[in-house]
Amino acid sequence: MQPTYTGIADAPRAPEVAVVVDVMRAFTVAAWAFRGGAERIVFAATQEEALRLKSRHGDWLAFQDGPPVPGFDLANSPALLRSLDVRGRTVVQKTAAGTAGALAVADARLLLCASFAVAGATAQLLRRARPEAVTFVVTGDGGRAEEDLACAQYIAALAAPDGAGTDAAPVVDPAPYVERARRSGGAGRLAEGVRLGWEGVHPEDVSMCLEVDTLPFAMVAGRVDGHLVLRPVDAASR
């Protein structure tokens, strides 16, 4: 498997396989929403679209990044998500990095969204798919986000073939990758937000975003009724 790392602006529209990475915080939030029982996540390109979709479906929830916005149910915080009941719900998510990155490569044959929480399961699915090449979309900081690149490289290392033609995962120490993310600009901005008392930021957000391989599923996106929809998938059964 040959990995390529790119930002959103330079991402090909229809790569064979794409893994879109947003560690802080969109796809950590998405992963924990599925862990909490959310049925699916619908990506929106704008806040207006997200609120329009929510208004058409009375039981849907809407998440966005940045400070809280009227009409949205969550400001993209994995820690704050714990107080929200998402069981059986559809979530509309709009963020400037993660969901924008997924929409940029929406025509990929296989489209995965990832963070550290689902890195192992994402790599397992890639090993089973055995693609010749994978495009990793680093969504933060114009493609330079160290936390996203570190996570992408960790997934690529886990997904590397073992040389024996099996699905066995190589042994990869996550610590160096997590440390890079811990020292990243994204982590620093969240910590600064906590210090300054920003709304929509929780003191535990950074630590939750740095938890590795805590959830047993990958997250696969595909088009449904004109929308790009994300669902959890058991990587072992795909």
mmCIF file of N, CA, C and O in Angstrom, residues 56-122:
data_model
loop_
_atom_site.group_PDB
_atom_site.id
_atom_site.type_symbol
_atom_site.label_atom_id
_atom_site.label_comp_id
_atom_site.label_asym_id
_atom_site.label_seq_id
_atom_site.Cartn_x
_atom_site.Cartn_y
_atom_site.Cartn_z
ATOM 1 N N ARG A 56 -35.894 20.010 8.687
ATOM 2 C CA ARG A 56 -36.764 19.112 7.931
ATOM 3 C C ARG A 56 -37.016 17.798 8.662
ATOM 4 O O ARG A 56 -37.939 17.057 8.308
ATOM 5 N N HIS A 57 -36.181 17.512 9.636
ATOM 6 C CA HIS A 57 -36.277 16.238 10.351
ATOM 7 C C HIS A 57 -36.235 16.552 11.845
ATOM 8 O O HIS A 57 -35.177 16.805 12.418
ATOM 9 N N GLY A 58 -37.377 16.504 12.472
ATOM 10 C CA GLY A 58 -37.494 16.994 13.831
ATOM 11 C C GLY A 58 -36.640 16.274 14.856
ATOM 12 O O GLY A 58 -36.342 16.844 15.912
ATOM 13 N N ASP A 59 -36.222 15.037 14.567
ATOM 14 C CA ASP A 59 -35.438 14.292 15.546
ATOM 15 C C ASP A 59 -33.941 14.294 15.245
ATOM 16 O O ASP A 59 -33.169 13.625 15.924
ATOM 17 N N TRP A 60 -33.500 15.038 14.222
ATOM 18 C CA TRP A 60 -32.078 15.093 13.898
ATOM 19 C C TRP A 60 -31.376 16.107 14.805
ATOM 20 O O TRP A 60 -31.983 17.070 15.293
ATOM 21 N N LEU A 61 -30.081 15.882 15.003
ATOM 22 C CA LEU A 61 -29.230 16.808 15.745
ATOM 23 C C LEU A 61 -28.249 17.464 14.774
ATOM 24 O O LEU A 61 -27.968 16.911 13.704
ATOM 25 N N ALA A 62 -27.700 18.603 15.159
ATOM 26 C CA ALA A 62 -26.740 19.307 14.306
ATOM 27 C C ALA A 62 -25.525 19.722 15.130
ATOM 28 O O ALA A 62 -25.666 20.295 16.205
ATOM 29 N N PHE A 63 -24.328 19.397 14.597
ATOM 30 C CA PHE A 63 -23.063 19.752 15.235
ATOM 31 C C PHE A 63 -22.284 20.674 14.309
ATOM 32 O O PHE A 63 -22.282 20.486 13.098
ATOM 33 N N GLN A 64 -21.552 21.663 14.896
ATOM 34 C CA GLN A 64 -20.697 22.542 14.114
ATOM 35 C C GLN A 64 -19.439 22.864 14.895
ATOM 36 O O GLN A 64 -19.370 22.609 16.096
ATOM 37 N N ASP A 65 -18.425 23.371 14.189
ATOM 38 C CA ASP A 65 -17.195 23.750 14.865
ATOM 39 C C ASP A 65 -17.241 25.236 15.216
ATOM 40 O O ASP A 65 -18.147 25.965 14.822
ATOM 41 N N GLY A 66 -16.235 25.674 15.988
ATOM 42 C CA GLY A 66 -16.217 27.062 16.435
ATOM 43 C C GLY A 66 -17.095 27.256 17.651
ATOM 44 O O GLY A 66 -17.564 26.296 18.274
ATOM 45 N N PRO A 67 -17.347 28.500 18.035
ATOM 46 C CA PRO A 67 -18.194 28.780 19.195
ATOM 47 C C PRO A 67 -19.626 28.339 18.929
ATOM 48 O O PRO A 67 -20.036 28.170 17.776
ATOM 49 N N PRO A 68 -20.402 28.119 19.991
ATOM 50 C CA PRO A 68 -21.793 27.687 19.809
ATOM 51 C C PRO A 68 -22.571 28.618 18.898
ATOM 52 O O PRO A 68 -22.399 29.834 18.927
ATOM 53 N N VAL A 69 -23.445 28.028 18.080
ATOM 54 C CA VAL A 69 -24.283 28.770 17.139
ATOM 55 C C VAL A 69 -25.732 28.397 17.412
ATOM 56 O O VAL A 69 -26.047 27.211 17.571
ATOM 57 N N PRO A 70 -26.635 29.370 17.490
ATOM 58 C CA PRO A 70 -28.049 29.057 17.719
ATOM 59 C C PRO A 70 -28.575 28.042 16.717
ATOM 60 O O PRO A 70 -28.309 28.134 15.515
ATOM 61 N N GLY A 71 -29.296 27.067 17.213
ATOM 62 C CA GLY A 71 -29.866 26.023 16.365
ATOM 63 C C GLY A 71 -29.050 24.748 16.343
ATOM 64 O O GLY A 71 -29.576 23.684 16.025
ATOM 65 N N PHE A 72 -27.762 24.845 16.680
ATOM 66 C CA PHE A 72 -26.906 23.666 16.724
ATOM 67 C C PHE A 72 -26.928 23.067 18.137
ATOM 68 O O PHE A 72 -27.074 23.782 19.134
ATOM 69 N N ASP A 73 -26.744 21.762 18.204
ATOM 70 C CA ASP A 73 -26.830 21.054 19.467
ATOM 71 C C ASP A 73 -25.473 20.828 20.135
ATOM 72 O O ASP A 73 -25.425 20.512 21.321
ATOM 73 N N LEU A 74 -24.399 20.978 19.382
ATOM 74 C CA LEU A 74 -23.066 20.746 19.940
ATOM 75 C C LEU A 74 -22.047 21.529 19.132
ATOM 76 O O LEU A 74 -22.145 21.613 17.909
ATOM 77 N N ALA A 75 -21.049 22.069 19.831
ATOM 78 C CA ALA A 75 -19.967 22.810 19.179
ATOM 79 C C ALA A 75 -18.713 21.951 19.075
ATOM 80 O O ALA A 75 -17.624 22.348 19.473
ATOM 81 N N ASN A 76 -18.885 20.725 18.568
ATOM 82 C CA ASN A 76 -17.737 19.904 18.131
ATOM 83 C C ASN A 76 -16.789 19.516 19.265
ATOM 84 O O ASN A 76 -15.584 19.418 19.068
ATOM 85 N N SER A 77 -17.306 19.266 20.450
ATOM 86 C CA SER A 77 -16.482 18.889 21.592
ATOM 87 C C SER A 77 -16.772 17.453 21.992
ATOM 88 O O SER A 77 -17.912 17.134 22.360
ATOM 89 N N PRO A 78 -15.777 16.552 21.939
ATOM 90 C CA PRO A 78 -16.041 15.166 22.345
ATOM 91 C C PRO A 78 -16.400 15.042 23.808
ATOM 92 O O PRO A 78 -17.209 14.178 24.182
ATOM 93 N N ALA A 79 -15.834 15.885 24.658
ATOM 94 C CA ALA A 79 -16.154 15.807 26.081
ATOM 95 C C ALA A 79 -17.570 16.310 26.353
ATOM 96 O O ALA A 79 -18.319 15.704 27.131
ATOM 97 N N LEU A 80 -17.970 17.410 25.718
ATOM 98 C CA LEU A 80 -19.326 17.915 25.901
ATOM 99 C C LEU A 80 -20.366 16.970 25.309
ATOM 100 O O LEU A 80 -21.523 16.949 25.760
ATOM 101 N N LEU A 81 -19.967 16.184 24.322
ATOM 102 C CA LEU A 81 -20.882 15.218 23.712
ATOM 103 C C LEU A 81 -21.409 14.214 24.731
ATOM 104 O O LEU A 81 -22.520 13.696 24.583
ATOM 105 N N ARG A 82 -20.648 13.952 25.779
ATOM 106 C CA ARG A 82 -21.057 12.946 26.758
ATOM 107 C C ARG A 82 -22.371 13.298 27.449
ATOM 108 O O ARG A 82 -23.060 12.415 27.958
ATOM 109 N N SER A 83 -22.731 14.578 27.469
ATOM 110 C CA SER A 83 -23.978 14.992 28.118
ATOM 111 C C SER A 83 -25.162 15.000 27.156
ATOM 112 O O SER A 83 -26.276 15.380 27.546
ATOM 113 N N LEU A 84 -24.950 14.567 25.922
ATOM 114 C CA LEU A 84 -25.992 14.620 24.897
ATOM 115 C C LEU A 84 -26.417 13.191 24.538
ATOM 116 O O LEU A 84 -25.577 12.339 24.261
ATOM 117 N N ASP A 85 -27.707 12.925 24.545
ATOM 118 C CA ASP A 85 -28.235 11.610 24.191
ATOM 119 C C ASP A 85 -28.372 11.525 22.670
ATOM 120 O O ASP A 85 -29.213 12.197 22.079
ATOM 121 N N VAL A 86 -27.534 10.700 22.053
ATOM 122 C CA VAL A 86 -27.556 10.576 20.593
ATOM 123 C C VAL A 86 -28.064 9.209 20.147
ATOM 124 O O VAL A 86 -28.019 8.885 18.961
ATOM 125 N N ARG A 87 -28.560 8.414 21.059
ATOM 126 C CA ARG A 87 -28.966 7.044 20.726
ATOM 127 C C ARG A 87 -30.049 7.031 19.655
ATOM 128 O O ARG A 87 -31.084 7.664 19.786
ATOM 129 N N GLY A 88 -29.764 6.307 18.552
ATOM 130 C CA GLY A 88 -30.708 6.164 17.467
ATOM 131 C C GLY A 88 -30.912 7.406 16.624
ATOM 132 O O GLY A 88 -31.764 7.406 15.728
ATOM 133 N N ARG A 89 -30.103 8.435 16.849
ATOM 134 C CA ARG A 89 -30.319 9.716 16.168
ATOM 135 C C ARG A 89 -29.453 9.832 14.923
ATOM 136 O O ARG A 89 -28.376 9.238 14.813
ATOM 137 N N THR A 90 -29.913 10.639 13.993
ATOM 138 C CA THR A 90 -29.098 11.097 12.871
ATOM 139 C C THR A 90 -28.503 12.443 13.244
ATOM 140 O O THR A 90 -29.201 13.322 13.757
ATOM 141 N N VAL A 91 -27.210 12.600 12.988
ATOM 142 C CA VAL A 91 -26.502 13.838 13.291
ATOM 143 C C VAL A 91 -26.093 14.505 11.979
ATOM 144 O O VAL A 91 -25.566 13.842 11.078
ATOM 145 N N VAL A 92 -26.325 15.789 11.862
ATOM 146 C CA VAL A 92 -25.781 16.580 10.748
ATOM 147 C C VAL A 92 -24.538 17.280 11.277
ATOM 148 O O VAL A 92 -24.581 17.946 12.307
ATOM 149 N N GLN A 93 -23.430 17.112 10.572
ATOM 150 C CA GLN A 93 -22.164 17.695 11.033
ATOM 151 C C GLN A 93 -21.587 18.605 9.961
ATOM 152 O O GLN A 93 -21.516 18.233 8.784
ATOM 153 N N LYS A 94 -21.158 19.791 10.381
ATOM 154 C CA LYS A 94 -20.505 20.737 9.482
ATOM 155 C C LYS A 94 -19.279 21.297 10.186
ATOM 156 O O LYS A 94 -19.391 21.911 11.255
ATOM 157 N N THR A 95 -18.097 21.071 9.620
ATOM 158 C CA THR A 95 -16.879 21.660 10.157
ATOM 159 C C THR A 95 -16.025 22.185 9.009
ATOM 160 O O THR A 95 -16.155 21.745 7.870
ATOM 161 N N ALA A 96 -15.128 23.088 9.337
ATOM 162 C CA ALA A 96 -14.291 23.708 8.312
ATOM 163 C C ALA A 96 -13.194 22.787 7.827
ATOM 164 O O ALA A 96 -12.638 23.008 6.751
ATOM 165 N N ALA A 97 -12.855 21.760 8.603
ATOM 166 C CA ALA A 97 -11.757 20.874 8.222
ATOM 167 C C ALA A 97 -12.266 19.473 7.891
ATOM 168 O O ALA A 97 -12.286 19.051 6.744
ATOM 169 N N GLY A 98 -12.717 18.727 8.895
ATOM 170 C CA GLY A 98 -13.054 17.325 8.691
ATOM 171 C C GLY A 98 -14.126 17.076 7.658
ATOM 172 O O GLY A 98 -13.918 16.348 6.678
ATOM 173 N N THR A 99 -15.310 17.666 7.845
ATOM 174 C CA THR A 99 -16.375 17.401 6.890
ATOM 175 C C THR A 99 -16.065 18.009 5.525
ATOM 176 O O THR A 99 -16.416 17.440 4.491
ATOM 177 N N ALA A 100 -15.371 19.147 5.512
ATOM 178 C CA ALA A 100 -14.961 19.737 4.234
ATOM 179 C C ALA A 100 -14.007 18.798 3.491
ATOM 180 O O ALA A 100 -14.086 18.643 2.266
ATOM 181 N N GLY A 101 -13.101 18.150 4.229
ATOM 182 C CA GLY A 101 -12.184 17.201 3.608
ATOM 183 C C GLY A 101 -12.907 16.007 3.034
ATOM 184 O O GLY A 101 -12.586 15.534 1.929
ATOM 185 N N ALA A 102 -13.882 15.487 3.768
ATOM 186 C CA ALA A 102 -14.645 14.353 3.260
ATOM 187 C C ALA A 102 -15.423 14.717 2.002
ATOM 188 O O ALA A 102 -15.457 13.948 1.021
ATOM 189 N N LEU A 103 -16.045 15.880 2.002
ATOM 190 C CA LEU A 103 -16.798 16.306 0.821
ATOM 191 C C LEU A 103 -15.884 16.524 -0.378
ATOM 192 O O LEU A 103 -16.289 16.338 -1.530
ATOM 193 N N ALA A 104 -14.628 16.880 -0.127
ATOM 194 C CA ALA A 104 -13.689 17.117 -1.230
ATOM 195 C C ALA A 104 -13.331 15.837 -1.966
ATOM 196 O O ALA A 104 -12.954 15.880 -3.143
ATOM 197 N N VAL A 105 -13.410 14.689 -1.294
ATOM 198 C CA VAL A 105 -13.065 13.408 -1.923
ATOM 199 C C VAL A 105 -14.271 12.477 -1.915
ATOM 200 O O VAL A 105 -14.138 11.258 -1.833
ATOM 201 N N ALA A 106 -15.446 13.061 -2.036
ATOM 202 C CA ALA A 106 -16.682 12.302 -1.889
ATOM 203 C C ALA A 106 -16.855 11.200 -2.928
ATOM 204 O O ALA A 106 -17.623 10.253 -2.711
ATOM 205 N N ASP A 107 -16.146 11.280 -4.045
ATOM 206 C CA ASP A 107 -16.311 10.286 -5.100
ATOM 207 C C ASP A 107 -15.288 9.159 -5.024
ATOM 208 O O ASP A 107 -15.160 8.366 -5.960
ATOM 209 N N ALA A 108 -14.560 9.068 -3.930
ATOM 210 C CA ALA A 108 -13.628 7.949 -3.744
ATOM 211 C C ALA A 108 -14.404 6.638 -3.739
ATOM 212 O O ALA A 108 -15.540 6.561 -3.259
ATOM 213 N N ARG A 109 -13.781 5.588 -4.253
ATOM 214 C CA ARG A 109 -14.439 4.279 -4.226
ATOM 215 C C ARG A 109 -14.647 3.807 -2.793
ATOM 216 O O ARG A 109 -15.687 3.263 -2.445
ATOM 217 N N LEU A 110 -13.640 4.014 -1.948
ATOM 218 C CA LEU A 110 -13.734 3.708 -0.523
ATOM 219 C C LEU A 110 -13.297 4.950 0.231
ATOM 220 O O LEU A 110 -12.169 5.417 0.056
ATOM 221 N N LEU A 111 -14.195 5.490 1.045
ATOM 222 C CA LEU A 111 -13.931 6.731 1.772
ATOM 223 C C LEU A 111 -14.071 6.477 3.265
ATOM 224 O O LEU A 111 -15.154 6.116 3.743
ATOM 225 N N LEU A 112 -12.970 6.656 3.979
ATOM 226 C CA LEU A 112 -12.944 6.472 5.425
ATOM 227 C C LEU A 112 -12.665 7.806 6.100
ATOM 228 O O LEU A 112 -11.914 8.629 5.566
ATOM 229 N N CYS A 113 -13.250 7.992 7.266
ATOM 230 C CA CYS A 113 -12.956 9.160 8.090
ATOM 231 C C CYS A 113 -12.341 8.662 9.388
ATOM 232 O O CYS A 113 -12.798 7.655 9.946
ATOM 233 N N ALA A 114 -11.305 9.356 9.885
ATOM 234 C CA ALA A 114 -10.539 8.762 10.976
ATOM 235 C C ALA A 114 -10.004 9.791 11.952
ATOM 236 O O ALA A 114 -9.817 10.965 11.629
ATOM 237 N N SER A 115 -9.748 9.290 13.145
ATOM 238 C CA SER A 115 -9.031 9.988 14.204
ATOM 239 C C SER A 115 -8.293 8.908 14.984
ATOM 240 O O SER A 115 -8.376 7.717 14.654
ATOM 241 N N PHE A 116 -7.552 9.289 16.012
ATOM 242 C CA PHE A 116 -6.828 8.288 16.784
ATOM 243 C C PHE A 116 -7.760 7.244 17.400
ATOM 244 O O PHE A 116 -7.398 6.082 17.549
ATOM 245 N N ALA A 117 -8.967 7.654 17.770
ATOM 246 C CA ALA A 117 -9.883 6.738 18.447
ATOM 247 C C ALA A 117 -10.198 5.505 17.617
ATOM 248 O O ALA A 117 -10.418 4.417 18.154
ATOM 249 N N VAL A 118 -10.228 5.646 16.293
ATOM 250 C CA VAL A 118 -10.586 4.531 15.406
ATOM 251 C C VAL A 118 -9.432 4.153 14.480
ATOM 252 O O VAL A 118 -9.643 3.496 13.464
ATOM 253 N N ALA A 119 -8.222 4.549 14.832
ATOM 254 C CA ALA A 119 -7.078 4.316 13.945
ATOM 255 C C ALA A 119 -6.855 2.832 13.680
ATOM 256 O O ALA A 119 -6.660 2.411 12.532
ATOM 257 N N GLY A 120 -6.868 2.010 14.725
ATOM 258 C CA GLY A 120 -6.616 0.589 14.545
ATOM 259 C C GLY A 120 -7.657 -0.082 13.672
ATOM 260 O O GLY A 120 -7.324 -0.879 12.788
ATOM 261 N N ALA A 121 -8.921 0.230 13.895
ATOM 262 C CA ALA A 121 -9.983 -0.359 13.090
ATOM 263 C C ALA A 121 -9.907 0.126 11.643
ATOM 264 O O ALA A 121 -10.178 -0.630 10.699
ATOM 265 N N THR A 122 -9.535 1.394 11.460
ATOM 266 C CA THR A 122 -9.365 1.923 10.099
ATOM 267 C C THR A 122 -8.263 1.185 9.371
ATOM 268 O O THR A 122 -8.409 0.794 8.204
#
